[in-house]
Backbone as a printed PyTorch tensor [residue, N CA C, xyz], in Angstrom:
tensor([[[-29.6610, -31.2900, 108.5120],
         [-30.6270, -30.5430, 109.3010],
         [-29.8760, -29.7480, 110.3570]],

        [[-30.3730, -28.3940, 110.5520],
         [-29.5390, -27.4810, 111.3860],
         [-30.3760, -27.4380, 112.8660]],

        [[-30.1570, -26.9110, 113.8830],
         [-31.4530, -26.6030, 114.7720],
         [-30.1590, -25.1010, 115.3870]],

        [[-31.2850, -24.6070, 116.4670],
         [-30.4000, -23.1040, 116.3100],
         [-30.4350, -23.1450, 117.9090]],

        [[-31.0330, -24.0550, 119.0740],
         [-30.6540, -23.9230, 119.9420],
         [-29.0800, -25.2820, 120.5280]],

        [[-28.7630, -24.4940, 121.8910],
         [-27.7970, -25.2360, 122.1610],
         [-28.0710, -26.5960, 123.1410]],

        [[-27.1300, -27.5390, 122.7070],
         [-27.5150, -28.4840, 123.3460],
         [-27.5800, -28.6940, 124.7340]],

        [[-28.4130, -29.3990, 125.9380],
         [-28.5740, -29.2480, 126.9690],
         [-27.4150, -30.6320, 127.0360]],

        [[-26.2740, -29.9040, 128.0510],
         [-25.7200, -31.1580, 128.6560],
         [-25.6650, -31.5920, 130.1470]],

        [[-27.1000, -31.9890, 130.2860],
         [-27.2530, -32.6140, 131.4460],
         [-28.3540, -33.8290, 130.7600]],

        [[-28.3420, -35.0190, 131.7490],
         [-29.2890, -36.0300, 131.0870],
         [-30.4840, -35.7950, 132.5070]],

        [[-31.8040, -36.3750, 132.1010],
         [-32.6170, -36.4400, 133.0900],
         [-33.3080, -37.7910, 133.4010]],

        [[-32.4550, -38.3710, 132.5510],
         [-33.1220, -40.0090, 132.7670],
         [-31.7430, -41.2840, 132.7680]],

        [[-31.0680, -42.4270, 133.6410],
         [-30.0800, -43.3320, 132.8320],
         [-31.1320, -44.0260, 132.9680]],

        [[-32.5600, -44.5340, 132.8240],
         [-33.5400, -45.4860, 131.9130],
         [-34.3900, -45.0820, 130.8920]],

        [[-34.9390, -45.8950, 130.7870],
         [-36.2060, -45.6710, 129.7060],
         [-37.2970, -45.1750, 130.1030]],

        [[-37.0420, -43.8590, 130.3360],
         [-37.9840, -43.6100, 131.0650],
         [-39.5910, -42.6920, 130.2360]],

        [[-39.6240, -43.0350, 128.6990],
         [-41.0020, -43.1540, 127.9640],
         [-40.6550, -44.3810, 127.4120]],

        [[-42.2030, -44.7060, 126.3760],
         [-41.9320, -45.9780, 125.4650],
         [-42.8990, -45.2890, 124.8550]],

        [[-42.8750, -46.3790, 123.1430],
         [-43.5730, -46.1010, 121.8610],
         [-45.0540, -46.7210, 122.0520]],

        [[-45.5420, -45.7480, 121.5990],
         [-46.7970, -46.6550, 121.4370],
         [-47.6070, -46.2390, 120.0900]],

        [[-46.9160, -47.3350, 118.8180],
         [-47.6410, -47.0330, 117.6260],
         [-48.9390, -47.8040, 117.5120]],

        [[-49.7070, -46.3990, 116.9370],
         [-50.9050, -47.0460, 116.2440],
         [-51.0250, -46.4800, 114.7650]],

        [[-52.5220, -46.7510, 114.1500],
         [-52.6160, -46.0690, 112.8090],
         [-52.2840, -44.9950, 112.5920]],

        [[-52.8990, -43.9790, 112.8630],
         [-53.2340, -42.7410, 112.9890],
         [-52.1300, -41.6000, 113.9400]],

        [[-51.5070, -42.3310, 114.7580],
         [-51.1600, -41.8050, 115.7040],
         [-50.2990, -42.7470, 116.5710]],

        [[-48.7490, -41.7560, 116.9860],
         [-47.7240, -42.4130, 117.9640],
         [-47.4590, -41.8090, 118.9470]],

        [[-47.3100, -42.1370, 120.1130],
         [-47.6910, -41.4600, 121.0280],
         [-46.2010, -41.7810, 122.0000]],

        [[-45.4580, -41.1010, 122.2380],
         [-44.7240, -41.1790, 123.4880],
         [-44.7980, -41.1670, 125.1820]],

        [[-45.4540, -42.6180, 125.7290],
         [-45.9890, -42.3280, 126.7060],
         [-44.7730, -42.5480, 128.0110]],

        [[-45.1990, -41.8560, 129.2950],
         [-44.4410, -42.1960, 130.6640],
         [-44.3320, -44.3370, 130.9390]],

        [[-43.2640, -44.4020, 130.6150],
         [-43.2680, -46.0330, 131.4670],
         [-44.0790, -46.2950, 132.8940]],

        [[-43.4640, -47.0970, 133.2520],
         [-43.9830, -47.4730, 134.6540],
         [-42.8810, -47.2500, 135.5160]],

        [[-41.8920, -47.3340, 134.9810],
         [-40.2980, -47.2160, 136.2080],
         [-40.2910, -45.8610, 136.3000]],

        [[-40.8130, -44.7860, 135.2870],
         [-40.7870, -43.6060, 135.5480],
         [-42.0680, -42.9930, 136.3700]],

        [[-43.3210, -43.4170, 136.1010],
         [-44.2030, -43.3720, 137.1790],
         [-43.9900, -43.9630, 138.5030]],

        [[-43.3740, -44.8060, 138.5700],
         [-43.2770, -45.6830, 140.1880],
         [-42.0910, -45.2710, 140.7690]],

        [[-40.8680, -44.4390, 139.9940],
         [-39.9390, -43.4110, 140.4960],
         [-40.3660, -42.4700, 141.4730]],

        [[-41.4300, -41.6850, 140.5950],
         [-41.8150, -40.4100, 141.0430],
         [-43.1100, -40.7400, 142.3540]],

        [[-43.7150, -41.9240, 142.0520],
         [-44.1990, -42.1340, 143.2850],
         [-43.6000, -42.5670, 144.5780]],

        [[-42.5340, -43.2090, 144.6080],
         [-41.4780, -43.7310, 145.0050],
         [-41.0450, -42.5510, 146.1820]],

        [[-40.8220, -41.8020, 145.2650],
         [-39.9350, -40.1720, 145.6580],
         [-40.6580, -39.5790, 146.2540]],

        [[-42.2970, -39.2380, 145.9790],
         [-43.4370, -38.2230, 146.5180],
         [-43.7680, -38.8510, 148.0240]],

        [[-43.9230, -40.2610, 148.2440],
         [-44.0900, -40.9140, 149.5900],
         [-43.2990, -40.8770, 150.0960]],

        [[-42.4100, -40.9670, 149.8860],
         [-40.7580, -41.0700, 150.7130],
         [-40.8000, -39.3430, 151.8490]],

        [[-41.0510, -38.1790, 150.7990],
         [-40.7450, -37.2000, 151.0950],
         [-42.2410, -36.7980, 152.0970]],

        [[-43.6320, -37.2220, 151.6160],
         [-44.7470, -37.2900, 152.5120],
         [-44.6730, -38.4220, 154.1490]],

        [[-43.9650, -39.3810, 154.0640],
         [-43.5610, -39.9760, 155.0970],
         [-42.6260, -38.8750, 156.2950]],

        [[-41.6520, -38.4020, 155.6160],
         [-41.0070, -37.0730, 156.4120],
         [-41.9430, -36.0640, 157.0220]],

        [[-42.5900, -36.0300, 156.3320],
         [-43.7750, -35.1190, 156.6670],
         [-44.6340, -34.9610, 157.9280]],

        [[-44.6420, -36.6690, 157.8470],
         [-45.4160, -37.2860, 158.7860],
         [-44.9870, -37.9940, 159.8920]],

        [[-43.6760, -37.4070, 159.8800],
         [-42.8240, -38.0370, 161.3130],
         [-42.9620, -37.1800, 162.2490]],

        [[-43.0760, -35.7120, 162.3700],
         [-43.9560, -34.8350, 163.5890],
         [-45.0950, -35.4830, 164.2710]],

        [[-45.7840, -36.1110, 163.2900],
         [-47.2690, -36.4090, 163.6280],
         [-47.1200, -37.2930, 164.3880]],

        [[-46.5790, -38.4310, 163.4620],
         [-46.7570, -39.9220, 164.4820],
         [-46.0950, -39.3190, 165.5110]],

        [[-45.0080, -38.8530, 165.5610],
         [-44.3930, -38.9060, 167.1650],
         [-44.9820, -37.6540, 168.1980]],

        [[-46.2930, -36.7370, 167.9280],
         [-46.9100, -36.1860, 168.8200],
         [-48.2020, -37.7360, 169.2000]],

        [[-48.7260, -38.2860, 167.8640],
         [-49.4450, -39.2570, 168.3820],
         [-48.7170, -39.9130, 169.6110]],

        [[-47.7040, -40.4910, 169.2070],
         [-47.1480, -41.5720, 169.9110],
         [-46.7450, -40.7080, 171.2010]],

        [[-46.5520, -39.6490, 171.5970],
         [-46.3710, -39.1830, 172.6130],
         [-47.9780, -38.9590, 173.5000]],

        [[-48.8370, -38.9960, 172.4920],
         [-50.2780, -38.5240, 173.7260],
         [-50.6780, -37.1480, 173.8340]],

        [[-49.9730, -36.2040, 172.4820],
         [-50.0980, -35.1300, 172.7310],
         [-50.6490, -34.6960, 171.2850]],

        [[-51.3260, -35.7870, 170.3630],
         [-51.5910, -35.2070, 168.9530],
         [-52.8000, -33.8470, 169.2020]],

        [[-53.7470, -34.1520, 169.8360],
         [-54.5000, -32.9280, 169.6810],
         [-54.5090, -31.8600, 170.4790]],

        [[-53.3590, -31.5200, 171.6740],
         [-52.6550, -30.4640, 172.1330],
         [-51.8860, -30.1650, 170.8770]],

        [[-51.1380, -30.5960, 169.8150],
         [-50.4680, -29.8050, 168.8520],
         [-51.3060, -29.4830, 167.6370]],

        [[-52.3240, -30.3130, 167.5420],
         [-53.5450, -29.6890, 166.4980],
         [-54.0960, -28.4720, 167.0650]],

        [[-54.2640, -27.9500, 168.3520],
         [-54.9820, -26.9010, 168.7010],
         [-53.5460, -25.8110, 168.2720]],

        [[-52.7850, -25.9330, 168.3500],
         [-51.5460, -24.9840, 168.1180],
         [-51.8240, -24.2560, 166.9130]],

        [[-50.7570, -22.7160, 167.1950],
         [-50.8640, -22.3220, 165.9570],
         [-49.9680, -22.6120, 164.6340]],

        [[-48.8940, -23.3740, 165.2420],
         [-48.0570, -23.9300, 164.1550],
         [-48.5350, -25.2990, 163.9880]],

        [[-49.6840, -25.5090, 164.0260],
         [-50.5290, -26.8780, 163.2340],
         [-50.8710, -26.3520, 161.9840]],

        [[-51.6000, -25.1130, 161.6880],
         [-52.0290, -24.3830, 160.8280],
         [-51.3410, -24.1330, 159.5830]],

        [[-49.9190, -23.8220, 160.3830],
         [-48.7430, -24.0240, 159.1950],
         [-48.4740, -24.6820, 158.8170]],

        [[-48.4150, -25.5700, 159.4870],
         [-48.1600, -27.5660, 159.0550],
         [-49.0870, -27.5700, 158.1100]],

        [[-50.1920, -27.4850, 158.9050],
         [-50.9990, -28.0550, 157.8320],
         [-50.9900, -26.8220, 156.3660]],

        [[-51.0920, -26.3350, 156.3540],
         [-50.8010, -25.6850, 154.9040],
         [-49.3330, -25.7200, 154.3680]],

        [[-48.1930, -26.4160, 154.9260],
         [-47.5210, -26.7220, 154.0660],
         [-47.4590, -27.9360, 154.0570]],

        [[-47.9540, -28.4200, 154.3460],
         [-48.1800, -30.1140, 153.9810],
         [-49.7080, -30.3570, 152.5270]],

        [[-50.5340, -29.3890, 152.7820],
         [-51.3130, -29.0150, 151.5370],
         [-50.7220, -28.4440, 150.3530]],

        [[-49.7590, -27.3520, 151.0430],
         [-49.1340, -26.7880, 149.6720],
         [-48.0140, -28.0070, 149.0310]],

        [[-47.1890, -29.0570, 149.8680],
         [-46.4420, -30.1480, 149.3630],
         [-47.7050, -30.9980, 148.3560]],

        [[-48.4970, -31.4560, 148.6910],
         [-49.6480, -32.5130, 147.7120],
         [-49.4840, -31.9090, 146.7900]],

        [[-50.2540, -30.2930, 146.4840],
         [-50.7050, -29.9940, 145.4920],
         [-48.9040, -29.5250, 144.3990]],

        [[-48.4880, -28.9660, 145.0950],
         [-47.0170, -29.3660, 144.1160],
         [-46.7870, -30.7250, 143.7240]],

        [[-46.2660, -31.5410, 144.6820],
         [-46.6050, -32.8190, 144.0570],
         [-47.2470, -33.3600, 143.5000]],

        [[-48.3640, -33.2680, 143.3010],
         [-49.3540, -33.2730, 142.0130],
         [-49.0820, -32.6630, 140.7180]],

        [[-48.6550, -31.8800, 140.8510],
         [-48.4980, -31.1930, 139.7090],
         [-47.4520, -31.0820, 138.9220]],

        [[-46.5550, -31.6410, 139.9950],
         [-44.7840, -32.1540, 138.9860],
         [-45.2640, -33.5840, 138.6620]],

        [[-46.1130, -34.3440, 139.2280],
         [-46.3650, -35.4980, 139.0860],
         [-47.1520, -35.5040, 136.7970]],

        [[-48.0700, -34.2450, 136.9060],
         [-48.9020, -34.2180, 136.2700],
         [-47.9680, -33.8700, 134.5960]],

        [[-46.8270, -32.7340, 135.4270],
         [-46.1740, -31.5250, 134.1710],
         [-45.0140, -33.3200, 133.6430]],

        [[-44.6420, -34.0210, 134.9580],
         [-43.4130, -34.6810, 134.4100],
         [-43.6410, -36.1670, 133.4490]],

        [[-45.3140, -36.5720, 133.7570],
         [-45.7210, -37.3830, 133.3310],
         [-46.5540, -37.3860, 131.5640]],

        [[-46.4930, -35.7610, 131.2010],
         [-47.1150, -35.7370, 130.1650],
         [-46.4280, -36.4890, 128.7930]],

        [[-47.8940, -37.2930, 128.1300],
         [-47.4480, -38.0620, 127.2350],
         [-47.0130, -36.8640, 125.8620]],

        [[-45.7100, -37.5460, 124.5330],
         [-45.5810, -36.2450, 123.9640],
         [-46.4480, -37.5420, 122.4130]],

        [[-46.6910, -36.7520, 121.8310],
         [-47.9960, -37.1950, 120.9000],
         [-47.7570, -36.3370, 119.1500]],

        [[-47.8020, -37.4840, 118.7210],
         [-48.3420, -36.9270, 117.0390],
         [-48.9480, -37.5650, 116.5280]],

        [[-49.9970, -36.8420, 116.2320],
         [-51.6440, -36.9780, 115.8040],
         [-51.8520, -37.4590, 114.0280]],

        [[-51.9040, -37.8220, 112.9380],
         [-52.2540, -37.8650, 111.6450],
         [-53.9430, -36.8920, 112.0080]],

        [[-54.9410, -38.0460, 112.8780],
         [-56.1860, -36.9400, 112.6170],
         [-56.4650, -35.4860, 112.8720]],

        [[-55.6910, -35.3820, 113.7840],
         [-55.6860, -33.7560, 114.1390],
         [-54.5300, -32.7900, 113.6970]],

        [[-53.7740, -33.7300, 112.5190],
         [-52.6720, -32.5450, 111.8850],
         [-52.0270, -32.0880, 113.0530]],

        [[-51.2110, -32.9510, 114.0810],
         [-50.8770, -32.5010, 114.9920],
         [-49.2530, -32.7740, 116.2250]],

        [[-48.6230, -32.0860, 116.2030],
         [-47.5730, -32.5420, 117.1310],
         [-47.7730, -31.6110, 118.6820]],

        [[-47.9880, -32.5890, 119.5540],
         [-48.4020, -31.4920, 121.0510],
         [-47.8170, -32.4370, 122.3860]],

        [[-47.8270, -31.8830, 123.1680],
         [-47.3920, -32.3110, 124.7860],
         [-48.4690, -32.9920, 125.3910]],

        [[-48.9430, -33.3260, 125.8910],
         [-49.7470, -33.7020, 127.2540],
         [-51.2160, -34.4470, 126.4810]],

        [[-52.3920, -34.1120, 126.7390],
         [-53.3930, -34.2820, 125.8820],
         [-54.5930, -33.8480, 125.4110]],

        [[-54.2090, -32.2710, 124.9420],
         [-54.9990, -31.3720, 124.4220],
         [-54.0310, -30.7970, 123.0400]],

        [[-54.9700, -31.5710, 122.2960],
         [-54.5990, -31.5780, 120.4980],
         [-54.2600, -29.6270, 120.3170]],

        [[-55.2100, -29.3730, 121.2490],
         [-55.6550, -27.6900, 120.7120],
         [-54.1480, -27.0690, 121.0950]],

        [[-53.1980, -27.7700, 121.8640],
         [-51.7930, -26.9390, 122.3040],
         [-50.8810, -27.2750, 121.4890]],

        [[-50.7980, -27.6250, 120.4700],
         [-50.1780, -28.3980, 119.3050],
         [-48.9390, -27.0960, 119.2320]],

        [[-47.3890, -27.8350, 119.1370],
         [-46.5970, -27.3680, 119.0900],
         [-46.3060, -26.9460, 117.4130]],

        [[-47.2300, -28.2020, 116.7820],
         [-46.5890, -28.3170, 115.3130],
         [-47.4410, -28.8100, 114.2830]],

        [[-47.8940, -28.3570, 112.9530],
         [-48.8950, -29.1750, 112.4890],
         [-47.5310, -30.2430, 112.1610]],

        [[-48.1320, -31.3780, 111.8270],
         [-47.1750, -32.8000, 111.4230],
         [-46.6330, -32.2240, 110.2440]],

        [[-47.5820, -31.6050, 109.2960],
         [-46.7850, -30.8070, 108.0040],
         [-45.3110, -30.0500, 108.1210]],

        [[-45.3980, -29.2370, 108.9910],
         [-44.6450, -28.9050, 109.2430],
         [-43.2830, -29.3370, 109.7390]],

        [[-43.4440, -30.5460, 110.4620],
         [-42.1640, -31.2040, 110.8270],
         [-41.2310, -31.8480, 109.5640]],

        [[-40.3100, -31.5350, 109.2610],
         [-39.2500, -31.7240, 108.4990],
         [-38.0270, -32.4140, 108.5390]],

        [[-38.2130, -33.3730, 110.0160],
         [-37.2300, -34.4520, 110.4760],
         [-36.9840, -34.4810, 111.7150]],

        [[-36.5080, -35.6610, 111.5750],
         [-36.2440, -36.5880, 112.8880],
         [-34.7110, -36.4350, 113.6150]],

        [[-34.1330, -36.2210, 114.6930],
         [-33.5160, -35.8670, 114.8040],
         [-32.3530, -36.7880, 116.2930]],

        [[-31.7140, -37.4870, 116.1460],
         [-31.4950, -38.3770, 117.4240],
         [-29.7810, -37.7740, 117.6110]],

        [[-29.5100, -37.0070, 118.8370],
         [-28.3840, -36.3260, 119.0790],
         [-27.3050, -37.2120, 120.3900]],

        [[-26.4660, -37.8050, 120.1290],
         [-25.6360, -38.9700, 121.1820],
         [-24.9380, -37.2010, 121.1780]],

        [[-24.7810, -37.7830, 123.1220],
         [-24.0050, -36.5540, 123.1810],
         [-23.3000, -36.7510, 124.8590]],

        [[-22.3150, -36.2310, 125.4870],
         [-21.5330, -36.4790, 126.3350],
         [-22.6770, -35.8640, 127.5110]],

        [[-23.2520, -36.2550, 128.7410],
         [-23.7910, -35.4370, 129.7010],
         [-23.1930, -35.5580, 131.2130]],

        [[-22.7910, -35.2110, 132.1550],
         [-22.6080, -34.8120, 133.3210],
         [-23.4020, -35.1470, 134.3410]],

        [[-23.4090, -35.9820, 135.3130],
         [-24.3380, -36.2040, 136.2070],
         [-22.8370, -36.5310, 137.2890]],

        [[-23.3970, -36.1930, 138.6810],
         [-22.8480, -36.1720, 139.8980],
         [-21.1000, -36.2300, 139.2830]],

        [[-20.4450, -35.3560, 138.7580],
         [-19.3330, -35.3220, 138.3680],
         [-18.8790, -36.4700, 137.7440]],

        [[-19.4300, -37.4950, 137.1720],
         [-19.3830, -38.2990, 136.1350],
         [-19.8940, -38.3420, 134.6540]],

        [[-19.0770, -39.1460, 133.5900],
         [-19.6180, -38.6890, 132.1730],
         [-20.2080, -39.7090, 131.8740]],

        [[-20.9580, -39.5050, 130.9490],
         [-21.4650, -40.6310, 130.3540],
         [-22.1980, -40.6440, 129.1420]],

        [[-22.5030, -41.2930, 128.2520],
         [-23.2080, -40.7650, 127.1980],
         [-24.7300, -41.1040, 127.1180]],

        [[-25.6070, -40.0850, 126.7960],
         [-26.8330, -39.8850, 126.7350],
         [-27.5990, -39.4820, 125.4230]],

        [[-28.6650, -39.4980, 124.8250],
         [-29.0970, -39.5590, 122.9980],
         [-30.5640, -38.5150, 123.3360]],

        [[-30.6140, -38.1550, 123.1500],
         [-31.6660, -37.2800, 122.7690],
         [-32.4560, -37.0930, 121.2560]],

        [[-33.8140, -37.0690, 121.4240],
         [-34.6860, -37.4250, 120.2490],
         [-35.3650, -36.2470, 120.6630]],

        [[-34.9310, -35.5860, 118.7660],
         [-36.2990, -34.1540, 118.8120],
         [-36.6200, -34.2290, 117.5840]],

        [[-37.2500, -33.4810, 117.2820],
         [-38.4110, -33.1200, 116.0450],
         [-37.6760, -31.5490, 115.1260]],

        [[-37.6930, -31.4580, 114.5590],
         [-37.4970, -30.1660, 113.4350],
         [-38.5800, -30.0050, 112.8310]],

        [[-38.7770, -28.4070, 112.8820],
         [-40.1270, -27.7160, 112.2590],
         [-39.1530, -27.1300, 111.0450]],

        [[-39.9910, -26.7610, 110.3400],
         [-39.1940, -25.9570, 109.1040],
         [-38.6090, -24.9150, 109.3200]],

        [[-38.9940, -24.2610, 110.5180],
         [-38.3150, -22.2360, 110.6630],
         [-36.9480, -22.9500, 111.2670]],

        [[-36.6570, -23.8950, 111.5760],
         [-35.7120, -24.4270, 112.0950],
         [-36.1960, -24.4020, 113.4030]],

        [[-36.7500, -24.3350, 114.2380],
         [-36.6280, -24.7090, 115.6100],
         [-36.9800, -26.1810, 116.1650]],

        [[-36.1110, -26.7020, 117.3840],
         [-36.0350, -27.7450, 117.3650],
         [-36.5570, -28.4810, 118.9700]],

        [[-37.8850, -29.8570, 118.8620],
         [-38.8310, -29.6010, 120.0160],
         [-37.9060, -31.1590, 120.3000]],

        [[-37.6960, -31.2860, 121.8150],
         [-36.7670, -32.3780, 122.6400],
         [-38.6960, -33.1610, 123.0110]],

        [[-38.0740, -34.2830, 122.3190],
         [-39.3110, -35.4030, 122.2950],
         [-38.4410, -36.0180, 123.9370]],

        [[-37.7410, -36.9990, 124.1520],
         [-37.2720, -37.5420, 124.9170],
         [-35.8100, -37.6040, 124.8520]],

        [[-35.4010, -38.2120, 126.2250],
         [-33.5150, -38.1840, 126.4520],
         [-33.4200, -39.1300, 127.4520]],

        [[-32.6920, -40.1980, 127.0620],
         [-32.0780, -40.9160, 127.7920],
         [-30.9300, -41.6040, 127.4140]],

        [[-30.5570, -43.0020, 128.1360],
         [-28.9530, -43.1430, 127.7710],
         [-29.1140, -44.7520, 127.3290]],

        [[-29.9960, -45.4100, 126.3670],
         [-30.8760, -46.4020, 126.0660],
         [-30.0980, -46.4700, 124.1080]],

        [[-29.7450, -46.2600, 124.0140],
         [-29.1500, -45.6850, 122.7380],
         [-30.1540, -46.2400, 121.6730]],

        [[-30.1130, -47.4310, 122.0100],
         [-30.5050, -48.7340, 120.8330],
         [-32.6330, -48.6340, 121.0770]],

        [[-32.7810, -48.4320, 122.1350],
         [-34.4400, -48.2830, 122.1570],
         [-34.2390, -47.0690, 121.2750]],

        [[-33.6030, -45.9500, 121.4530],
         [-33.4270, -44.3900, 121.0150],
         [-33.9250, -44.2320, 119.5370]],

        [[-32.6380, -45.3320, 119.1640],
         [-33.0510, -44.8350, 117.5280],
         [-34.0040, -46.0450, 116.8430]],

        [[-34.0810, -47.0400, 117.2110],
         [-35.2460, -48.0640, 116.8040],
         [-36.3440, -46.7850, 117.1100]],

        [[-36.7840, -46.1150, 118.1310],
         [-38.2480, -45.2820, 118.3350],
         [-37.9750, -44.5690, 117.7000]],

        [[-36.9530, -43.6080, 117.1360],
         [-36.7120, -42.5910, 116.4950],
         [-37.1980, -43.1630, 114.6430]],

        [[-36.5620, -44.0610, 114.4190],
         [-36.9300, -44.4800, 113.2560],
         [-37.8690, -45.0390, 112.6880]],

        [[-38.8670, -45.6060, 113.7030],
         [-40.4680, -45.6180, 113.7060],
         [-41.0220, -44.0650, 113.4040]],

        [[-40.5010, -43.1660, 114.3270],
         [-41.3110, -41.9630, 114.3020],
         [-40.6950, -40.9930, 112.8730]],

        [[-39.6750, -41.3500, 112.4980],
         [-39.3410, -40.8600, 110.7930],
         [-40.2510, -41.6050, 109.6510]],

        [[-40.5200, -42.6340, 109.8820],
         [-41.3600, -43.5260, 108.9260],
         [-42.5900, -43.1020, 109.1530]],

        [[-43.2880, -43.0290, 110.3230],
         [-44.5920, -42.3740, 110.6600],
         [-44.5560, -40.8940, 109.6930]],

        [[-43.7670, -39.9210, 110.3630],
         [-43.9160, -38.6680, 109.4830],
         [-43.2810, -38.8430, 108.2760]],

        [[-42.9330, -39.4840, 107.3440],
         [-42.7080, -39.7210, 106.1680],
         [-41.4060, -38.1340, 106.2800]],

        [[-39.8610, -38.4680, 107.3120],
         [-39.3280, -36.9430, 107.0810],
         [-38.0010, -37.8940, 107.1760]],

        [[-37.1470, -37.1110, 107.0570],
         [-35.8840, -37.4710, 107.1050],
         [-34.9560, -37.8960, 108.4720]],

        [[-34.1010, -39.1780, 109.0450],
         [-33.7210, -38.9750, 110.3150],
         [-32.1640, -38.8550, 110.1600]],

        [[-32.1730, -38.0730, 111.0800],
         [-30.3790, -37.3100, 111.1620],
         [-29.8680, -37.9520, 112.2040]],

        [[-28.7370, -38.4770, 112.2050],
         [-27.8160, -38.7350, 113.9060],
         [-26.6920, -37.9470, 113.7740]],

        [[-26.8690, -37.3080, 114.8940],
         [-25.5950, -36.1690, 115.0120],
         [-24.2970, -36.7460, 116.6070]],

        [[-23.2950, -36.7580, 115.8010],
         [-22.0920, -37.2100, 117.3480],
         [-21.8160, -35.8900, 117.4070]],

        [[-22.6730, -35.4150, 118.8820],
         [-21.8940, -34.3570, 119.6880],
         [-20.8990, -34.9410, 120.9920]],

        [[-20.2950, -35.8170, 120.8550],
         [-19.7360, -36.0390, 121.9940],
         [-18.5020, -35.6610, 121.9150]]])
């Protein structure tokens, strides 16, 4: 199996950061919990910063002399504009990736109708070990994608789990009844 883009060498996960979840009809690659409680982890941390102006006008006796201000206004709209970003990396980073049998379907998040791929179309399984770069250290990381027939090639998940990697990978070749490839790019 060929694919025609180049490989990304950076990793974005050293855990497990989806798991399998087979059923009949349908396997679904969902967000863990270490990867949800990361990102919540991270979003409070950075909303606590936020909120260290505040407490310390409270704690000074002066919170609603700086609410009447006009740089409250700003605060406060970039502290609105922080939620709603954060929400929404929360929303884009958490999407489950999904293939459907009833809806003839391979798609992102959970609207069948954005389907990257009918399942027909997918033509193999694809699990790539490959060298990645993080804070000037190496290490090796596996990446699991999908092949459509025109050749283009969709990145299901990546992490550095090797052995969860291809056990899920080889569930999801048996599911689509397609072929699974391991490629050493390292």
């Amino acid at each position: 199996m060929h694919h025609k883009q180049p490989l990304n060498r950076r990793s974005y996960a050293n855990f497990r950061n989806y798991r399998l979840v087979a059923e009949a009809e349908r396997m679904r690659f969902v967000p863990s919990m270490t990867n949800k409680a990361l990102l919540l982890v991270l979003f409070t941390a950075a909303l606590a910063v936020f909120m260290i102006p505040v407490i310390a006008q409270w704690h000074a006796g002066t919170l609603a002399e700086a609410a009447q201000s006009s740089g409250a206004m700003v605060y406060a709209g970039c502290l609105l504009g922080f939620l709603l970003l954060s929400g929404w990396i929360y929303r884009v980073a958490l999407k489950p990736v999904v293939f459907d049998r009833r809806c003839d379907a391979f798609y992102y998040g959970k609207n069948s109708a954005k389907r990257e791929a009918r399942l027909g179309e997918v033509c193999g399984v694809q699990v790539i070990a490959k060298v990645v770069y993080a804070n000037s250290r190496r290490h090796a990381s596996y990446e699991l994608n999908v092949l459509r027939q025109d050749g283009k090639r969709f990145k299901v998940l990546d992490h550095c789990q090797q052995d969860f990697l291809q056990d899920e990978a080889r569930q999801l070749a048996h599911f689509l009844k397609v072929e699974l490839d391991y490629i050493d790019a390292t």
